[in-house]
Amino acid sequence: MQPYSGSPANLAVYTALLNPHDRIMGLDLPSGGHLTHGYYTGNGKKVSATSIFFESLPYKLDPTTGWIDYDKLEEKAGDFRPKMIICGGSAYPRDWDYARLRAIADKVRGFSLRTLHFLFSRFRRFFFHSSSFFFLSLFRRPLSF
């Protein structure tokens, strides 16, 4: 684990690219997202620095499939007009449709940020083993998008 990863790294990117109170969208924490993607409780209590400094709107999973509902995400982004859409989470076990997320961000003239929480939290024990290269090759590469 690098000393400058996770929450501090996310905040560094946010403050480099966004102004206070800019809008962001990230995967909802109960859906597998990360606290630094702007989580707030059901009654509106802001529980992270990100939700205090930026306006956030979560996107969620389709309750019947357990997959990200990209159509709903696109609809919400069109209404909310976020300056950044965050792609990543700490407990979402599936691969992401990076091209779709990038297209949605482009459509609303925002940034698309890919975080790697899931790799470090789930697969840290594999990083120093040769099998990690095989394992990581199973995922799409986000930098292509």
mmCIF file of C-alpha atoms in Angstrom:
data_model
loop_
_atom_site.group_PDB
_atom_site.id
_atom_site.type_symbol
_atom_site.label_atom_id
_atom_site.label_comp_id
_atom_site.label_asym_id
_atom_site.label_seq_id
_atom_site.Cartn_x
_atom_site.Cartn_y
_atom_site.Cartn_z
ATOM 1 C CA MET A 1 0.000 0.000 0.000
ATOM 2 C CA GLN A 2 1.397 3.388 -0.905
ATOM 3 C CA PRO A 3 1.398 6.008 1.828
ATOM 4 C CA TYR A 4 -0.507 8.376 -0.446
ATOM 5 C CA SER A 5 -3.426 6.270 -1.540
ATOM 6 C CA GLY A 6 -7.123 5.955 -0.833
ATOM 7 C CA SER A 7 -8.791 8.900 0.863
ATOM 8 C CA PRO A 8 -5.905 11.415 0.746
ATOM 9 C CA ALA A 9 -5.235 10.615 -2.904
ATOM 10 C CA ASN A 10 -8.908 11.091 -3.799
ATOM 11 C CA LEU A 11 -9.065 14.409 -1.977
ATOM 12 C CA ALA A 12 -5.907 15.559 -3.774
ATOM 13 C CA VAL A 13 -7.513 14.814 -7.145
ATOM 14 C CA TYR A 14 -10.776 16.484 -6.147
ATOM 15 C CA THR A 15 -9.088 19.673 -4.982
ATOM 16 C CA ALA A 16 -6.870 19.771 -8.083
ATOM 17 C CA LEU A 17 -9.764 19.479 -10.544
ATOM 18 C CA LEU A 18 -12.805 20.834 -8.706
ATOM 19 C CA ASN A 19 -13.873 23.978 -6.911
ATOM 20 C CA PRO A 20 -15.661 23.901 -3.553
ATOM 21 C CA HIS A 21 -19.321 22.926 -3.999
ATOM 22 C CA ASP A 22 -18.817 21.503 -7.500
ATOM 23 C CA ARG A 23 -21.017 18.499 -8.154
ATOM 24 C CA ILE A 24 -19.796 14.899 -8.127
ATOM 25 C CA MET A 25 -21.388 11.494 -8.566
ATOM 26 C CA GLY A 26 -20.033 8.257 -7.107
ATOM 27 C CA LEU A 27 -21.299 4.778 -6.342
ATOM 28 C CA ASP A 28 -23.457 4.813 -3.206
ATOM 29 C CA LEU A 29 -21.672 3.441 -0.113
ATOM 30 C CA PRO A 30 -24.348 0.754 0.590
ATOM 31 C CA SER A 31 -24.020 -0.286 -3.076
ATOM 32 C CA GLY A 32 -20.284 -0.908 -2.673
ATOM 33 C CA GLY A 33 -18.934 2.613 -3.163
ATOM 34 C CA HIS A 34 -16.432 4.407 -0.978
ATOM 35 C CA LEU A 35 -16.922 6.967 1.770
ATOM 36 C CA THR A 36 -14.792 9.497 -0.106
ATOM 37 C CA HIS A 37 -17.235 9.544 -3.005
ATOM 38 C CA GLY A 38 -19.557 11.882 -1.136
ATOM 39 C CA TYR A 39 -21.695 9.710 1.114
ATOM 40 C CA TYR A 40 -24.415 11.163 3.304
ATOM 41 C CA THR A 41 -27.033 9.400 5.433
ATOM 42 C CA GLY A 42 -30.691 8.949 4.520
ATOM 43 C CA ASN A 43 -31.644 11.992 6.574
ATOM 44 C CA GLY A 44 -29.055 14.128 4.754
ATOM 45 C CA LYS A 45 -26.239 14.132 7.312
ATOM 46 C CA LYS A 46 -22.887 14.631 5.581
ATOM 47 C CA VAL A 47 -20.399 12.123 6.979
ATOM 48 C CA SER A 48 -17.255 12.688 4.937
ATOM 49 C CA ALA A 49 -15.093 15.650 3.962
ATOM 50 C CA THR A 50 -16.052 15.049 0.351
ATOM 51 C CA SER A 51 -19.763 15.474 1.062
ATOM 52 C CA ILE A 52 -19.037 18.646 3.056
ATOM 53 C CA PHE A 53 -16.864 20.354 0.418
ATOM 54 C CA PHE A 54 -18.660 19.114 -2.706
ATOM 55 C CA GLU A 55 -22.274 18.509 -3.703
ATOM 56 C CA SER A 56 -22.720 14.787 -4.248
ATOM 57 C CA LEU A 57 -25.378 12.589 -5.757
ATOM 58 C CA PRO A 58 -24.893 8.831 -5.588
ATOM 59 C CA TYR A 59 -25.666 6.332 -8.275
ATOM 60 C CA LYS A 60 -26.818 2.876 -7.231
ATOM 61 C CA LEU A 61 -27.117 -0.748 -8.222
ATOM 62 C CA ASP A 62 -30.127 -2.195 -9.947
ATOM 63 C CA PRO A 63 -31.800 -4.066 -7.055
ATOM 64 C CA THR A 64 -32.813 -6.995 -9.254
ATOM 65 C CA THR A 65 -29.444 -7.618 -10.948
ATOM 66 C CA GLY A 66 -26.903 -6.266 -8.450
ATOM 67 C CA TRP A 67 -25.129 -4.465 -11.315
ATOM 68 C CA ILE A 68 -24.694 -0.720 -11.738
ATOM 69 C CA ASP A 69 -27.730 0.718 -13.483
ATOM 70 C CA TYR A 70 -25.899 2.717 -16.178
ATOM 71 C CA ASP A 71 -29.143 3.914 -17.781
ATOM 72 C CA LYS A 72 -30.325 5.401 -14.486
ATOM 73 C CA LEU A 73 -26.852 6.834 -13.866
ATOM 74 C CA GLU A 74 -26.943 8.559 -17.255
ATOM 75 C CA GLU A 75 -30.407 9.947 -16.584
ATOM 76 C CA LYS A 76 -29.397 11.281 -13.152
ATOM 77 C CA ALA A 77 -26.167 12.758 -14.538
ATOM 78 C CA GLY A 78 -28.130 14.563 -17.236
ATOM 79 C CA ASP A 79 -30.260 16.232 -14.571
ATOM 80 C CA PHE A 80 -27.525 16.784 -11.928
ATOM 81 C CA ARG A 81 -24.729 17.782 -14.356
ATOM 82 C CA PRO A 82 -21.776 16.651 -12.186
ATOM 83 C CA LYS A 83 -18.331 18.033 -12.857
ATOM 84 C CA MET A 84 -16.898 14.601 -11.970
ATOM 85 C CA ILE A 85 -18.221 11.051 -12.135
ATOM 86 C CA ILE A 86 -16.258 8.682 -9.934
ATOM 87 C CA CYS A 87 -15.804 5.114 -11.109
ATOM 88 C CA GLY A 88 -14.700 2.850 -8.297
ATOM 89 C CA GLY A 89 -15.670 1.433 -4.960
ATOM 90 C CA SER A 90 -14.376 -0.632 -2.101
ATOM 91 C CA ALA A 91 -16.968 -3.409 -2.195
ATOM 92 C CA TYR A 92 -18.256 -3.669 -5.779
ATOM 93 C CA PRO A 93 -16.919 -7.000 -7.071
ATOM 94 C CA ARG A 94 -17.668 -6.562 -10.762
ATOM 95 C CA ASP A 95 -15.783 -4.924 -13.582
ATOM 96 C CA TRP A 96 -16.891 -1.499 -14.750
ATOM 97 C CA ASP A 97 -18.086 -0.248 -18.104
ATOM 98 C CA TYR A 98 -15.355 2.386 -18.386
ATOM 99 C CA ALA A 99 -16.330 3.430 -21.884
ATOM 100 C CA ARG A 100 -19.927 4.026 -20.835
ATOM 101 C CA LEU A 101 -18.904 6.034 -17.768
ATOM 102 C CA ARG A 102 -16.532 8.124 -19.872
ATOM 103 C CA ALA A 103 -19.259 8.741 -22.453
ATOM 104 C CA ILE A 104 -21.673 9.862 -19.721
ATOM 105 C CA ALA A 105 -19.043 12.196 -18.237
ATOM 106 C CA ASP A 106 -18.288 13.624 -21.685
ATOM 107 C CA LYS A 107 -21.990 14.144 -22.338
ATOM 108 C CA VAL A 108 -22.351 16.321 -19.216
ATOM 109 C CA ARG A 109 -18.929 17.945 -19.822
ATOM 110 C CA GLY A 110 -17.427 16.478 -16.677
ATOM 111 C CA PHE A 111 -14.384 14.499 -15.643
ATOM 112 C CA SER A 112 -14.320 10.740 -15.260
ATOM 113 C CA LEU A 113 -12.204 9.566 -12.316
ATOM 114 C CA ARG A 114 -11.243 5.914 -11.860
ATOM 115 C CA THR A 115 -10.247 4.951 -8.335
ATOM 116 C CA LEU A 116 -8.598 1.677 -7.413
ATOM 117 C CA HIS A 117 -9.943 1.037 -3.914
ATOM 118 C CA PHE A 118 -11.303 -2.342 -4.905
ATOM 119 C CA LEU A 119 -7.949 -3.621 -6.113
ATOM 120 C CA PHE A 120 -6.072 -2.635 -2.991
ATOM 121 C CA SER A 121 -8.738 -3.680 -0.529
ATOM 122 C CA ARG A 122 -9.579 -7.033 -2.069
ATOM 123 C CA PHE A 123 -6.393 -8.237 -3.696
ATOM 124 C CA ARG A 124 -3.539 -6.728 -1.702
ATOM 125 C CA ARG A 125 -2.155 -10.149 -0.794
ATOM 126 C CA PHE A 126 -1.709 -10.973 -4.513
ATOM 127 C CA PHE A 127 0.323 -7.901 -5.428
ATOM 128 C CA PHE A 128 3.640 -9.426 -4.444
ATOM 129 C CA HIS A 129 3.001 -12.756 -6.107
ATOM 130 C CA SER A 130 3.437 -13.637 -9.767
ATOM 131 C CA SER A 131 -0.214 -14.692 -10.012
ATOM 132 C CA SER A 132 -1.218 -11.052 -9.515
ATOM 133 C CA PHE A 133 -0.323 -10.263 -13.116
ATOM 134 C CA PHE A 134 -2.681 -12.939 -14.376
ATOM 135 C CA PHE A 135 -5.397 -11.882 -11.953
ATOM 136 C CA LEU A 136 -5.172 -8.212 -12.875
ATOM 137 C CA SER A 137 -5.261 -9.080 -16.562
ATOM 138 C CA LEU A 138 -8.850 -10.271 -16.074
ATOM 139 C CA PHE A 139 -10.016 -6.671 -15.624
ATOM 140 C CA ARG A 140 -10.511 -4.141 -18.386
ATOM 141 C CA ARG A 141 -7.943 -1.379 -18.411
ATOM 142 C CA PRO A 142 -9.510 1.955 -17.435
ATOM 143 C CA LEU A 143 -6.759 4.078 -18.983
ATOM 144 C CA SER A 144 -7.981 3.157 -22.463
ATOM 145 C CA PHE A 145 -11.074 5.235 -21.822
#
